[in-house]
Amino acid sequence: MSTQSTADAPPRKRLTAEARREVIEQAALKVFAERGYHGASVDEIARRSGVTPPVVYDHFASKLDLHKRLLQRTRDELLEMWREHLAGEEPAEERIPRALDAWASYVQEHPYAPRMFFHETTGDPEIQAIHAEVQAQARVALGAILGREPGAEKVAGSADEEALEMAAEVMRAGLTGLAIWWNEHPDVPRERIVATAVNALWIGFERVRHGDTWPT
Amino acid sequence: MSTQSTADAPPRKRLTAEARREVIEQAALKVFAERGYHGASVDEIARRSGVTPPVVYDHFASKLDLHKRLLQRTRDELLEMWREHLAGEEPAEERIPRALDAWASYVQEHPYAPRMFFHETTGDPEIQAIHAEVQAQARVALGAILGREPGAEKVAGSADEEALEMAAEVMRAGLTGLAIWWNEHPDVPRERIVATAVNALWIGFERVRHGDTWPT
DNA sequence: CTCGTAAGCTAGTGGTGGTTAGGTAAGGTA
DNA sequence: TACCTTACCTAACCACCACTAGCTTACGAG
């Protein structure tokens, strides 16, 4: 009974370094997402990769290093995604749904990704920096949607920087929450998620744009 | 140098059991919020309470038990808060700002509370249950705001249960994110937070109520 | 078939962290 | 002042976990 393969991976197969690395990254993504950084054990990551712990260290310098690379990878993918789908000069009515559809596709294909950015608990400054960076980028992306529309800055009292940042943060956290809710309710079709997201965001956009805010 | 009192608490003072317990709970709240469940060590909680680890065990059966009690306590306080400020028969225009002002007061007085509910990482089923319960209650509270208004269910396609739940989840997560953002930017006055929250929520309320949703 | 490379293993090590046993002394009470 | 309760400590245990040294064996090249 030396080979048990407790979970995901096939029962011990010799892979190329690159392939094994990919398997480990996928497994680690899940474990970190489920248990958090400290709660995740290298042992479990290894088991779910169909491998023993030392193999993990053939590919990553340390647990922290593995975590860091996953964050960076996810950050890059998200950034690329926003860059790709937020561009263009169409009006917001088309651009926003398109961007959020792309976002939904991403979280559908990477169900564990959003959880990794939900709460920072390592205490490691380098990792805190990545977290802060990702969140800031998301806020910028969303802030662009909310604020860069023509007319925004002309409206009285509607859009100082800080207000924009707060609104974007509400959206960012809201979307992340929705993504996590979604992977607990996988039956919900993507269009419904997109619709919810569009409504939430859209709305904020219209409000901030028109300066139609409370208190009246 | 036996007494170092590395942080918060006064340098070793003999307290009544009740008082010490309170000190420990406050310290633990911070540490859990900062580091997450697994990242928090009993040792650090004890130090920040001006005491050694065994004393923690005079008051709580285990680290998990301590965590559980903090969650329950916070849950009860939040529930009480919603119950108190969401009642009444005034129109939404008054009730919502009032409820969110109360919410802002709570997170201002308990800056570490929101972080405890942001991400579950213990894996303990009992704790998962508390988390789920708190989030469900928050969704119910917010869902009540969004949905229970007269007219809501009469509008075509606007408010099936699931859509309501999703919208409420976006709001819930958004508010939680805002709360955390706030305690990283403590200078921002409460009125601004409340205003942001009201706008985010309010808006959702209006939209769902009018069935004025995307896709058009 | 042979052989070298490299993927993966077994078996440990050091350290940390939750937890407990048993003793010390502070402070109210008689 | 003597005493008893109890808040708090010191010292240790043990399980778990990140990480490493060194061996084994699968596989592709010749």
Short mmCIF file of C-alpha atoms (C1' of nucleotides) in Angstrom, two decimals:
data_model
loop_
_atom_site.label_atom_id
_atom_site.label_comp_id
_atom_site.label_asym_id
_atom_site.label_seq_id
_atom_site.Cartn_x
_atom_site.Cartn_y
_atom_site.Cartn_z
CA MET A 1 0.00 0.00 0.00
CA SER A 2 2.78 2.41 -0.68
CA THR A 3 0.79 4.23 -3.28
CA GLN A 4 -2.44 5.57 -1.93
CA SER A 5 -3.10 8.69 -3.95
CA THR A 6 -5.54 10.02 -1.42
CA ALA A 7 -7.22 12.48 -3.69
CA ASP A 8 -7.06 14.26 -6.96
CA ALA A 9 -4.03 13.03 -8.82
CA PRO A 10 -3.58 9.73 -10.62
CA PRO A 11 -1.95 6.95 -8.58
CA ARG A 12 1.73 7.76 -8.96
CA LYS A 13 2.97 8.30 -12.39
CA ARG A 14 6.32 9.57 -13.41
CA LEU A 15 5.93 12.98 -14.99
CA THR A 16 8.22 15.52 -16.52
CA ALA A 17 9.40 18.20 -14.17
CA GLU A 18 7.27 20.78 -15.86
CA ALA A 19 4.12 18.67 -15.74
CA ARG A 20 4.65 17.75 -12.10
CA ARG A 21 5.20 21.37 -11.27
CA GLU A 22 1.91 22.26 -12.85
CA VAL A 23 0.12 19.51 -10.92
CA ILE A 24 1.62 20.76 -7.69
CA GLU A 25 0.62 24.33 -8.43
CA GLN A 26 -2.97 23.32 -9.10
CA ALA A 27 -3.15 21.23 -5.95
CA ALA A 28 -1.54 23.96 -3.89
CA LEU A 29 -3.99 26.51 -5.24
CA LYS A 30 -6.85 24.43 -3.91
CA VAL A 31 -5.31 23.70 -0.55
CA PHE A 32 -4.27 27.29 0.09
CA ALA A 33 -7.71 28.46 -0.95
CA GLU A 34 -9.46 25.99 1.31
CA ARG A 35 -7.31 26.21 4.41
CA GLY A 36 -5.43 29.46 4.15
CA TYR A 37 -1.67 29.79 4.14
CA HIS A 38 -0.92 28.55 7.63
CA GLY A 39 -3.61 25.90 7.55
CA ALA A 40 -2.26 24.38 4.37
CA SER A 41 0.39 21.74 4.95
CA VAL A 42 3.04 20.81 2.44
CA ASP A 43 2.18 17.23 3.21
CA GLU A 44 -1.38 17.66 2.02
CA ILE A 45 -0.32 19.59 -1.05
CA ALA A 46 2.07 16.78 -1.88
CA ARG A 47 -0.55 14.08 -1.33
CA ARG A 48 -3.03 15.86 -3.54
CA SER A 49 -0.31 16.10 -6.17
CA GLY A 50 0.22 12.34 -6.06
CA VAL A 51 3.70 12.78 -4.69
CA THR A 52 5.71 12.99 -1.45
CA PRO A 53 6.74 16.23 0.23
CA PRO A 54 10.38 16.32 -0.88
CA VAL A 55 9.26 16.49 -4.49
CA VAL A 56 7.58 19.77 -3.75
CA TYR A 57 10.98 21.08 -2.75
CA ASP A 58 12.45 19.98 -6.05
CA HIS A 59 10.25 22.58 -7.64
CA PHE A 60 9.86 25.32 -5.07
CA ALA A 61 12.33 26.71 -2.60
CA SER A 62 9.86 26.80 0.26
CA LYS A 63 6.19 26.79 1.12
CA LEU A 64 6.24 30.56 1.15
CA ASP A 65 7.88 30.63 -2.25
CA LEU A 66 5.20 28.33 -3.65
CA HIS A 67 2.50 30.57 -2.25
CA LYS A 68 4.17 33.63 -3.63
CA ARG A 69 4.41 32.19 -7.11
CA LEU A 70 0.75 31.26 -7.10
CA LEU A 71 -0.18 34.77 -6.11
CA GLN A 72 2.00 36.25 -8.79
CA ARG A 73 0.68 33.91 -11.40
CA THR A 74 -2.91 34.67 -10.52
CA ARG A 75 -2.16 38.36 -10.39
CA ASP A 76 -0.65 38.26 -13.86
CA GLU A 77 -3.58 36.35 -15.29
CA LEU A 78 -6.07 38.74 -13.78
CA LEU A 79 -4.13 41.74 -14.92
CA GLU A 80 -3.90 40.40 -18.44
CA MET A 81 -7.61 39.73 -18.36
CA TRP A 82 -8.54 43.23 -17.32
CA ARG A 83 -6.12 44.75 -19.77
CA GLU A 84 -7.56 42.75 -22.61
CA HIS A 85 -11.23 43.22 -21.95
CA LEU A 86 -11.38 46.65 -20.46
CA ALA A 87 -9.79 48.31 -23.43
CA GLY A 88 -11.63 49.72 -26.38
CA GLU A 89 -13.56 52.83 -26.93
CA GLU A 90 -17.07 51.53 -26.98
CA PRO A 91 -19.51 53.08 -24.57
CA ALA A 92 -19.74 51.73 -21.06
CA GLU A 93 -22.96 49.93 -21.87
CA GLU A 94 -20.99 47.48 -23.94
CA ARG A 95 -17.62 47.56 -22.29
CA ILE A 96 -18.75 46.79 -18.77
CA PRO A 97 -20.77 43.66 -19.55
CA ARG A 98 -17.96 42.42 -21.73
CA ALA A 99 -15.34 42.93 -19.04
CA LEU A 100 -17.48 41.26 -16.41
CA ASP A 101 -18.19 38.35 -18.68
CA ALA A 102 -14.49 37.85 -19.09
CA TRP A 103 -14.07 38.07 -15.34
CA ALA A 104 -16.77 35.45 -14.83
CA SER A 105 -15.08 33.15 -17.31
CA TYR A 106 -11.85 33.52 -15.44
CA VAL A 107 -13.27 32.68 -12.05
CA GLN A 108 -15.19 29.80 -13.59
CA GLU A 109 -12.01 28.30 -14.94
CA HIS A 110 -10.07 29.15 -11.79
CA PRO A 111 -12.56 28.57 -9.01
CA TYR A 112 -9.95 28.76 -6.28
CA ALA A 113 -8.27 31.93 -7.40
CA PRO A 114 -10.59 34.46 -5.76
CA ARG A 115 -10.22 32.88 -2.34
CA MET A 116 -6.50 33.45 -2.45
CA PHE A 117 -7.00 37.16 -2.53
CA PHE A 118 -9.67 37.40 0.04
CA HIS A 119 -7.69 37.71 3.19
CA GLU A 120 -4.00 38.06 3.86
CA THR A 121 -2.73 36.06 6.80
CA THR A 122 0.89 35.20 6.19
CA GLY A 123 2.32 38.30 7.76
CA ASP A 124 5.09 38.15 5.18
CA PRO A 125 5.74 41.68 3.89
CA GLU A 126 6.51 40.56 0.36
CA ILE A 127 3.21 38.72 0.17
CA GLN A 128 1.35 41.60 1.74
CA ALA A 129 2.78 43.73 -1.01
CA ILE A 130 1.44 41.41 -3.70
CA HIS A 131 -1.97 41.40 -2.08
CA ALA A 132 -2.03 45.15 -1.85
CA GLU A 133 -0.89 45.40 -5.44
CA VAL A 134 -3.60 43.10 -6.76
CA GLN A 135 -6.31 44.87 -4.84
CA ALA A 136 -5.03 48.23 -5.96
CA GLN A 137 -5.02 47.09 -9.58
CA ALA A 138 -8.54 45.80 -9.26
CA ARG A 139 -9.60 49.11 -7.78
CA VAL A 140 -7.92 50.96 -10.59
CA ALA A 141 -9.68 48.81 -13.15
CA LEU A 142 -13.02 49.28 -11.48
CA GLY A 143 -12.30 52.89 -10.77
CA ALA A 144 -11.69 53.36 -14.45
CA ILE A 145 -15.11 51.97 -15.14
CA LEU A 146 -16.74 54.09 -12.54
CA GLY A 147 -14.87 57.28 -13.02
CA ARG A 148 -13.26 57.79 -16.33
CA GLU A 149 -16.46 58.36 -18.19
CA PRO A 150 -16.82 61.80 -19.66
CA GLY A 151 -18.76 64.01 -17.35
CA ALA A 152 -17.75 62.33 -14.18
CA GLU A 153 -15.46 65.00 -12.86
CA LYS A 154 -17.72 67.78 -13.92
CA VAL A 155 -20.49 66.77 -11.61
CA ALA A 156 -20.58 68.62 -8.35
CA GLY A 157 -19.19 66.67 -5.44
CA SER A 158 -19.56 63.36 -7.14
CA ALA A 159 -16.14 61.99 -7.62
CA ASP A 160 -13.22 63.00 -5.54
CA GLU A 161 -10.47 60.43 -5.54
CA GLU A 162 -11.27 58.98 -2.19
CA ALA A 163 -14.94 58.49 -2.91
CA LEU A 164 -14.01 56.72 -6.09
CA GLU A 165 -11.60 54.47 -4.27
CA MET A 166 -14.19 53.55 -1.67
CA ALA A 167 -16.81 52.81 -4.27
CA ALA A 168 -14.36 50.71 -6.22
CA GLU A 169 -13.42 48.83 -3.08
CA VAL A 170 -17.04 48.01 -2.38
CA MET A 171 -17.35 46.68 -5.91
CA ARG A 172 -14.12 44.76 -5.72
CA ALA A 173 -15.03 43.04 -2.48
CA GLY A 174 -18.56 42.50 -3.71
CA LEU A 175 -17.37 40.79 -6.86
CA THR A 176 -14.95 38.64 -4.93
CA GLY A 177 -17.74 37.63 -2.58
CA LEU A 178 -19.97 36.81 -5.50
CA ALA A 179 -17.24 34.66 -7.05
CA ILE A 180 -16.87 32.68 -3.84
CA TRP A 181 -20.61 32.33 -3.45
CA TRP A 182 -20.69 31.04 -6.99
CA ASN A 183 -18.26 28.25 -6.41
CA GLU A 184 -20.41 27.16 -3.51
CA HIS A 185 -23.40 27.17 -5.87
CA PRO A 186 -21.89 25.76 -9.05
CA ASP A 187 -25.25 25.08 -10.66
CA VAL A 188 -25.93 28.73 -11.19
CA PRO A 189 -25.28 29.53 -14.83
CA ARG A 190 -22.69 32.08 -15.71
CA GLU A 191 -25.12 34.50 -17.28
CA ARG A 192 -26.85 34.96 -13.96
CA ILE A 193 -23.58 35.75 -12.26
CA VAL A 194 -22.65 38.21 -14.96
CA ALA A 195 -26.05 39.83 -14.74
CA THR A 196 -25.73 40.26 -10.99
CA ALA A 197 -22.25 41.68 -11.36
CA VAL A 198 -23.28 44.03 -14.13
CA ASN A 199 -26.18 45.30 -12.11
CA ALA A 200 -24.07 45.88 -9.06
CA LEU A 201 -21.33 47.62 -10.95
CA TRP A 202 -23.34 49.36 -13.50
CA ILE A 203 -25.44 50.92 -10.97
CA GLY A 204 -22.48 52.26 -9.09
CA PHE A 205 -21.19 53.63 -12.30
CA GLU A 206 -24.38 55.45 -13.12
CA ARG A 207 -24.68 56.85 -9.65
CA VAL A 208 -21.18 58.15 -9.36
CA ARG A 209 -21.36 59.49 -12.85
CA HIS A 210 -24.48 61.47 -12.26
CA GLY A 211 -23.49 62.63 -8.85
CA ASP A 212 -26.78 61.20 -7.81
CA THR A 213 -25.64 60.26 -4.37
CA TRP A 214 -26.84 60.18 -0.84
CA PRO A 215 -27.17 62.31 1.22
CA THR A 216 -29.34 64.19 -1.20
CA MET B 1 13.20 40.26 33.30
CA SER B 2 10.44 37.77 33.78
CA THR B 3 7.79 40.30 32.99
CA GLN B 4 8.14 41.82 29.57
CA SER B 5 4.61 42.63 28.53
CA THR B 6 5.56 42.85 24.90
CA ALA B 7 2.54 44.75 23.76
CA ASP B 8 -0.88 45.94 24.68
CA ALA B 9 -1.55 45.02 28.26
CA PRO B 10 -0.17 46.59 31.42
CA PRO B 11 2.97 44.91 32.82
CA ARG B 12 1.52 42.07 34.83
CA LYS B 13 -1.26 42.90 37.17
CA ARG B 14 -3.42 40.45 39.01
CA LEU B 15 -6.94 40.73 37.69
CA THR B 16 -10.21 39.07 38.50
CA ALA B 17 -11.02 36.08 36.38
CA GLU B 18 -13.71 37.97 34.55
CA ALA B 19 -11.51 40.95 33.77
CA ARG B 20 -8.64 38.78 32.57
CA ARG B 21 -11.01 36.84 30.41
CA GLU B 22 -12.15 40.03 28.77
CA VAL B 23 -8.57 41.14 28.17
CA ILE B 24 -7.78 37.81 26.57
CA GLU B 25 -10.82 37.96 24.35
CA GLN B 26 -9.90 41.41 23.10
CA ALA B 27 -6.31 40.40 22.43
CA ALA B 28 -7.40 37.21 20.71
CA LEU B 29 -9.81 39.12 18.53
CA LYS B 30 -6.95 41.21 17.23
CA VAL B 31 -4.54 38.35 16.72
CA PHE B 32 -7.08 36.15 14.96
CA ALA B 33 -8.08 39.05 12.77
CA GLU B 34 -4.49 39.87 11.87
CA ARG B 35 -3.10 36.42 11.34
CA GLY B 36 -6.06 34.15 10.76
CA TYR B 37 -6.91 31.13 12.86
CA HIS B 38 -3.90 28.97 12.12
CA GLY B 39 -1.50 31.87 12.01
CA ALA B 40 -2.51 33.04 15.46
CA SER B 41 -0.54 31.44 18.26
CA VAL B 42 -1.77 31.02 21.79
CA ASP B 43 1.59 32.29 22.86
CA GLU B 44 1.09 35.61 21.13
CA ILE B 45 -2.45 35.94 22.39
CA ALA B 46 -1.17 35.35 25.89
CA ARG B 47 1.64 37.87 25.53
CA ARG B 48 -0.71 40.53 24.23
CA SER B 49 -2.92 39.80 27.22
CA GLY B 50 -0.03 40.40 29.61
CA VAL B 51 -0.05 36.79 30.71
CA THR B 52 1.46 33.36 30.00
CA PRO B 53 -0.20 30.69 27.84
CA PRO B 54 -1.51 28.46 30.63
CA VAL B 55 -3.68 31.29 31.87
CA VAL B 56 -5.53 31.23 28.58
CA TYR B 57 -6.43 27.65 29.37
CA ASP B 58 -7.86 28.67 32.72
CA HIS B 59 -10.52 30.52 30.78
CA PHE B 60 -10.96 28.60 27.55
CA ALA B 61 -10.87 24.89 26.90
CA SER B 62 -8.76 25.23 23.77
CA LYS B 63 -7.67 27.60 21.07
CA LEU B 64 -10.57 26.42 18.94
CA ASP B 65 -12.98 27.03 21.79
CA LEU B 66 -11.67 30.56 22.21
CA HIS B 67 -12.09 31.23 18.53
CA LYS B 68 -15.58 29.81 18.57
CA ARG B 69 -16.67 31.99 21.46
CA LEU B 70 -15.37 35.09 19.75
CA LEU B 71 -17.32 34.24 16.64
CA GLN B 72 -20.46 33.61 18.62
CA ARG B 73 -20.06 36.79 20.58
CA THR B 74 -19.56 38.86 17.47
CA ARG B 75 -22.42 37.12 15.75
CA ASP B 76 -24.73 37.92 18.67
CA GLU B 77 -23.69 41.55 18.73
CA LEU B 78 -24.21 41.95 15.02
CA LEU B 79 -27.53 40.21 15.13
CA GLU B 80 -28.70 42.39 17.97
CA MET B 81 -27.56 45.41 16.04
CA TRP B 82 -29.51 44.53 12.91
CA ARG B 83 -32.54 43.57 14.91
CA GLU B 84 -32.53 46.87 16.70
CA HIS B 85 -31.93 49.21 13.80
CA LEU B 86 -33.64 47.47 10.96
CA ALA B 87 -36.99 47.43 12.65
CA GLY B 88 -39.60 50.10 12.34
CA GLU B 89 -42.08 50.99 9.73
CA GLU B 90 -40.54 54.10 8.31
CA PRO B 91 -39.86 54.15 4.61
CA ALA B 92 -36.63 52.73 3.28
CA GLU B 93 -35.22 56.21 2.74
CA GLU B 94 -34.91 56.58 6.48
CA ARG B 95 -34.48 53.04 7.61
CA ILE B 96 -31.54 52.14 5.41
CA PRO B 97 -29.28 55.05 6.33
CA ARG B 98 -30.11 54.49 9.98
CA ALA B 99 -29.26 50.81 9.82
CA LEU B 100 -26.02 51.45 8.00
CA ASP B 101 -25.05 54.15 10.42
CA ALA B 102 -25.50 51.67 13.22
CA TRP B 103 -23.43 49.17 11.30
CA ALA B 104 -20.66 51.72 10.83
CA SER B 105 -20.68 52.51 14.53
CA TYR B 106 -20.30 48.86 15.30
CA VAL B 107 -17.34 48.30 13.02
CA GLN B 108 -15.78 51.49 14.30
CA GLU B 109 -15.96 50.25 17.86
CA HIS B 110 -14.96 46.73 16.86
CA PRO B 111 -12.38 47.24 14.14
CA TYR B 112 -11.25 43.64 14.18
CA ALA B 113 -14.65 42.04 14.00
CA PRO B 114 -15.20 42.18 10.23
CA ARG B 115 -11.94 40.44 9.47
CA MET B 116 -13.02 37.46 11.50
CA PHE B 117 -15.87 36.81 9.13
CA PHE B 118 -14.06 37.36 5.93
CA HIS B 119 -12.65 33.98 5.24
CA GLU B 120 -13.11 30.64 6.92
CA THR B 121 -9.93 28.63 7.23
CA THR B 122 -10.20 26.40 10.27
CA GLY B 123 -11.83 23.49 8.51
CA ASP B 124 -13.72 22.82 11.72
CA PRO B 125 -17.34 22.00 10.83
CA GLU B 126 -18.77 23.68 13.89
CA ILE B 127 -16.98 26.89 13.00
CA GLN B 128 -17.95 26.63 9.38
CA ALA B 129 -21.52 26.40 10.59
CA ILE B 130 -21.18 29.63 12.57
CA HIS B 131 -19.66 31.37 9.59
CA ALA B 132 -22.41 30.17 7.32
CA GLU B 133 -24.98 31.24 9.87
CA VAL B 134 -23.60 34.74 10.23
CA GLN B 135 -23.36 35.25 6.50
CA ALA B 136 -26.86 33.89 6.01
CA GLN B 137 -28.20 36.26 8.65
CA ALA B 138 -26.48 39.18 7.05
CA ARG B 139 -27.95 38.19 3.71
CA VAL B 140 -31.38 37.93 5.26
CA ALA B 141 -31.02 41.35 6.78
CA LEU B 142 -29.84 42.87 3.54
CA GLY B 143 -32.29 40.82 1.55
CA ALA B 144 -35.02 42.29 3.69
CA ILE B 145 -33.87 45.75 2.75
CA LEU B 146 -33.63 44.90 -0.89
CA GLY B 147 -36.66 42.75 -1.24
CA ARG B 148 -39.34 43.22 1.30
CA GLU B 149 -40.44 46.56 0.02
CA PRO B 150 -43.96 46.63 -1.31
CA GLY B 151 -43.95 46.17 -5.02
CA ALA B 152 -40.83 44.13 -5.20
CA GLU B 153 -42.41 40.81 -5.93
CA LYS B 154 -44.89 42.25 -8.32
CA VAL B 155 -42.29 43.39 -10.74
CA ALA B 156 -41.73 41.07 -13.62
CA GLY B 157 -38.64 38.96 -13.27
CA SER B 158 -37.07 41.22 -10.76
CA ALA B 159 -36.85 39.28 -7.60
CA ASP B 160 -36.72 35.55 -7.57
CA GLU B 161 -35.15 34.20 -4.43
CA GLU B 162 -31.84 33.39 -5.98
CA ALA B 163 -31.34 36.78 -7.57
CA LEU B 164 -32.09 38.37 -4.24
CA GLU B 165 -29.60 36.16 -2.49
CA MET B 166 -26.90 36.97 -5.00
CA ALA B 167 -27.51 40.69 -4.78
CA ALA B 168 -27.48 40.49 -1.00
CA GLU B 169 -24.23 38.57 -1.09
CA VAL B 170 -22.61 41.22 -3.25
CA MET B 171 -23.73 43.82 -0.76
CA ARG B 172 -22.62 41.80 2.22
CA ALA B 173 -19.16 41.18 0.85
CA GLY B 174 -18.95 44.75 -0.34
CA LEU B 175 -19.77 46.13 3.07
CA THR B 176 -17.29 43.81 4.72
CA GLY B 177 -14.63 44.92 2.29
CA LEU B 178 -15.45 48.53 2.97
CA ALA B 179 -15.17 47.94 6.70
CA ILE B 180 -11.73 46.43 6.30
CA TRP B 181 -10.64 49.19 3.96
CA TRP B 182 -11.80 51.63 6.59
CA ASN B 183 -9.66 50.26 9.35
CA GLU B 184 -6.71 50.58 7.02
CA HIS B 185 -7.70 54.22 6.47
CA PRO B 186 -8.80 55.26 9.94
CA ASP B 187 -8.77 58.94 9.12
CA VAL B 188 -11.80 58.72 6.93
CA PRO B 189 -14.77 60.04 8.90
CA ARG B 190 -17.69 57.78 9.56
CA GLU B 191 -20.15 59.85 7.54
CA ARG B 192 -18.18 59.14 4.40
CA ILE B 193 -18.26 55.43 5.03
CA VAL B 194 -21.95 55.53 5.72
CA ALA B 195 -22.54 57.55 2.59
CA THR B 196 -20.61 55.06 0.47
CA ALA B 197 -22.48 52.17 2.03
CA VAL B 198 -25.84 53.82 1.58
CA ASN B 199 -25.12 54.57 -2.03
CA ALA B 200 -24.03 51.03 -2.75
CA LEU B 201 -26.94 49.46 -0.97
CA TRP B 202 -29.56 51.94 -1.76
CA ILE B 203 -28.89 51.71 -5.34
CA GLY B 204 -29.19 47.96 -5.32
CA PHE B 205 -32.43 48.33 -3.53
CA GLU B 206 -33.85 50.69 -6.06
CA ARG B 207 -32.73 48.59 -8.94
CA VAL B 208 -34.07 45.31 -7.70
CA ARG B 209 -37.24 46.96 -6.64
CA HIS B 210 -37.93 48.48 -9.99
CA GLY B 211 -36.86 45.44 -11.89
CA ASP B 212 -34.63 47.86 -13.67
CA THR B 213 -31.94 45.33 -14.35
CA TRP B 214 -29.53 44.30 -17.00
CA PRO B 215 -29.86 42.76 -19.53
CA THR B 216 -32.49 45.23 -20.55
"C1'" DC C 1 21.13 -3.69 -23.82
"C1'" DT C 2 23.63 -0.31 -21.25
"C1'" DC C 3 24.01 3.49 -18.92
"C1'" DG C 4 23.38 8.24 -17.21
"C1'" DT C 5 20.08 11.58 -15.99
"C1'" DA C 6 16.66 13.00 -13.15
"C1'" DA C 7 12.08 11.97 -10.82
"C1'" DG C 8 10.67 10.21 -6.73
"C1'" DC C 9 11.26 7.83 -2.42
"C1'" DT C 10 12.44 6.64 2.80
"C1'" DA C 11 13.93 8.24 6.92
"C1'" DG C 12 15.07 11.51 9.62
"C1'" DT C 13 15.96 16.54 12.18
"C1'" DG C 14 14.96 20.74 14.36
"C1'" DG C 15 11.68 23.71 15.76
"C1'" DT C 16 7.31 25.41 16.82
"C1'" DG C 17 3.00 25.42 18.97
"C1'" DG C 18 -0.96 23.57 21.62
"C1'" DT C 19 -1.58 21.71 25.96
"C1'" DT C 20 -0.91 19.99 30.84
"C1'" DA C 21 0.98 19.08 35.63
"C1'" DG C 22 2.16 20.97 39.54
"C1'" DG C 23 3.98 24.65 42.21
"C1'" DT C 24 4.10 29.88 43.95
"C1'" DA C 25 2.35 33.94 45.75
"C1'" DA C 26 -1.20 37.66 45.91
"C1'" DG C 27 -5.06 39.37 48.27
"C1'" DG C 28 -9.36 39.09 50.71
"C1'" DT C 29 -11.35 37.25 55.17
"C1'" DA C 30 -11.62 36.00 59.97
"C1'" DT D 1 -1.63 37.56 61.90
"C1'" DA D 2 -2.97 33.20 59.96
"C1'" DC D 3 -5.29 31.09 56.43
"C1'" DC D 4 -7.46 29.82 52.19
"C1'" DT D 5 -8.75 30.69 47.77
"C1'" DT D 6 -7.24 31.38 43.17
"C1'" DA D 7 -4.68 34.03 39.62
"C1'" DC D 8 -0.56 33.12 37.63
"C1'" DC D 9 3.82 30.93 36.78
"C1'" DT D 10 7.70 27.43 35.38
"C1'" DA D 11 8.78 23.40 33.10
"C1'" DA D 12 7.83 20.12 30.44
"C1'" DC D 13 5.38 16.85 26.85
"C1'" DC D 14 4.07 15.56 22.48
"C1'" DA D 15 2.24 16.02 18.00
"C1'" DC D 16 2.84 18.13 13.86
"C1'" DC D 17 5.20 20.33 10.27
"C1'" DA D 18 8.65 22.55 7.25
"C1'" DC D 19 12.55 21.02 5.38
"C1'" DT D 20 16.94 17.92 4.13
"C1'" DA D 21 20.28 14.07 3.10
"C1'" DG D 22 20.96 10.36 0.61
"C1'" DC D 23 19.29 6.29 -1.76
"C1'" DT D 24 16.37 4.00 -5.60
"C1'" DT D 25 14.45 3.34 -9.90
"C1'" DA D 26 12.04 4.78 -14.16
"C1'" DC D 27 12.99 6.31 -18.68
"C1'" DG D 28 15.21 8.01 -22.94
"C1'" DA D 29 19.63 8.19 -25.72
"C1'" DG D 30 23.26 5.71 -27.81
#
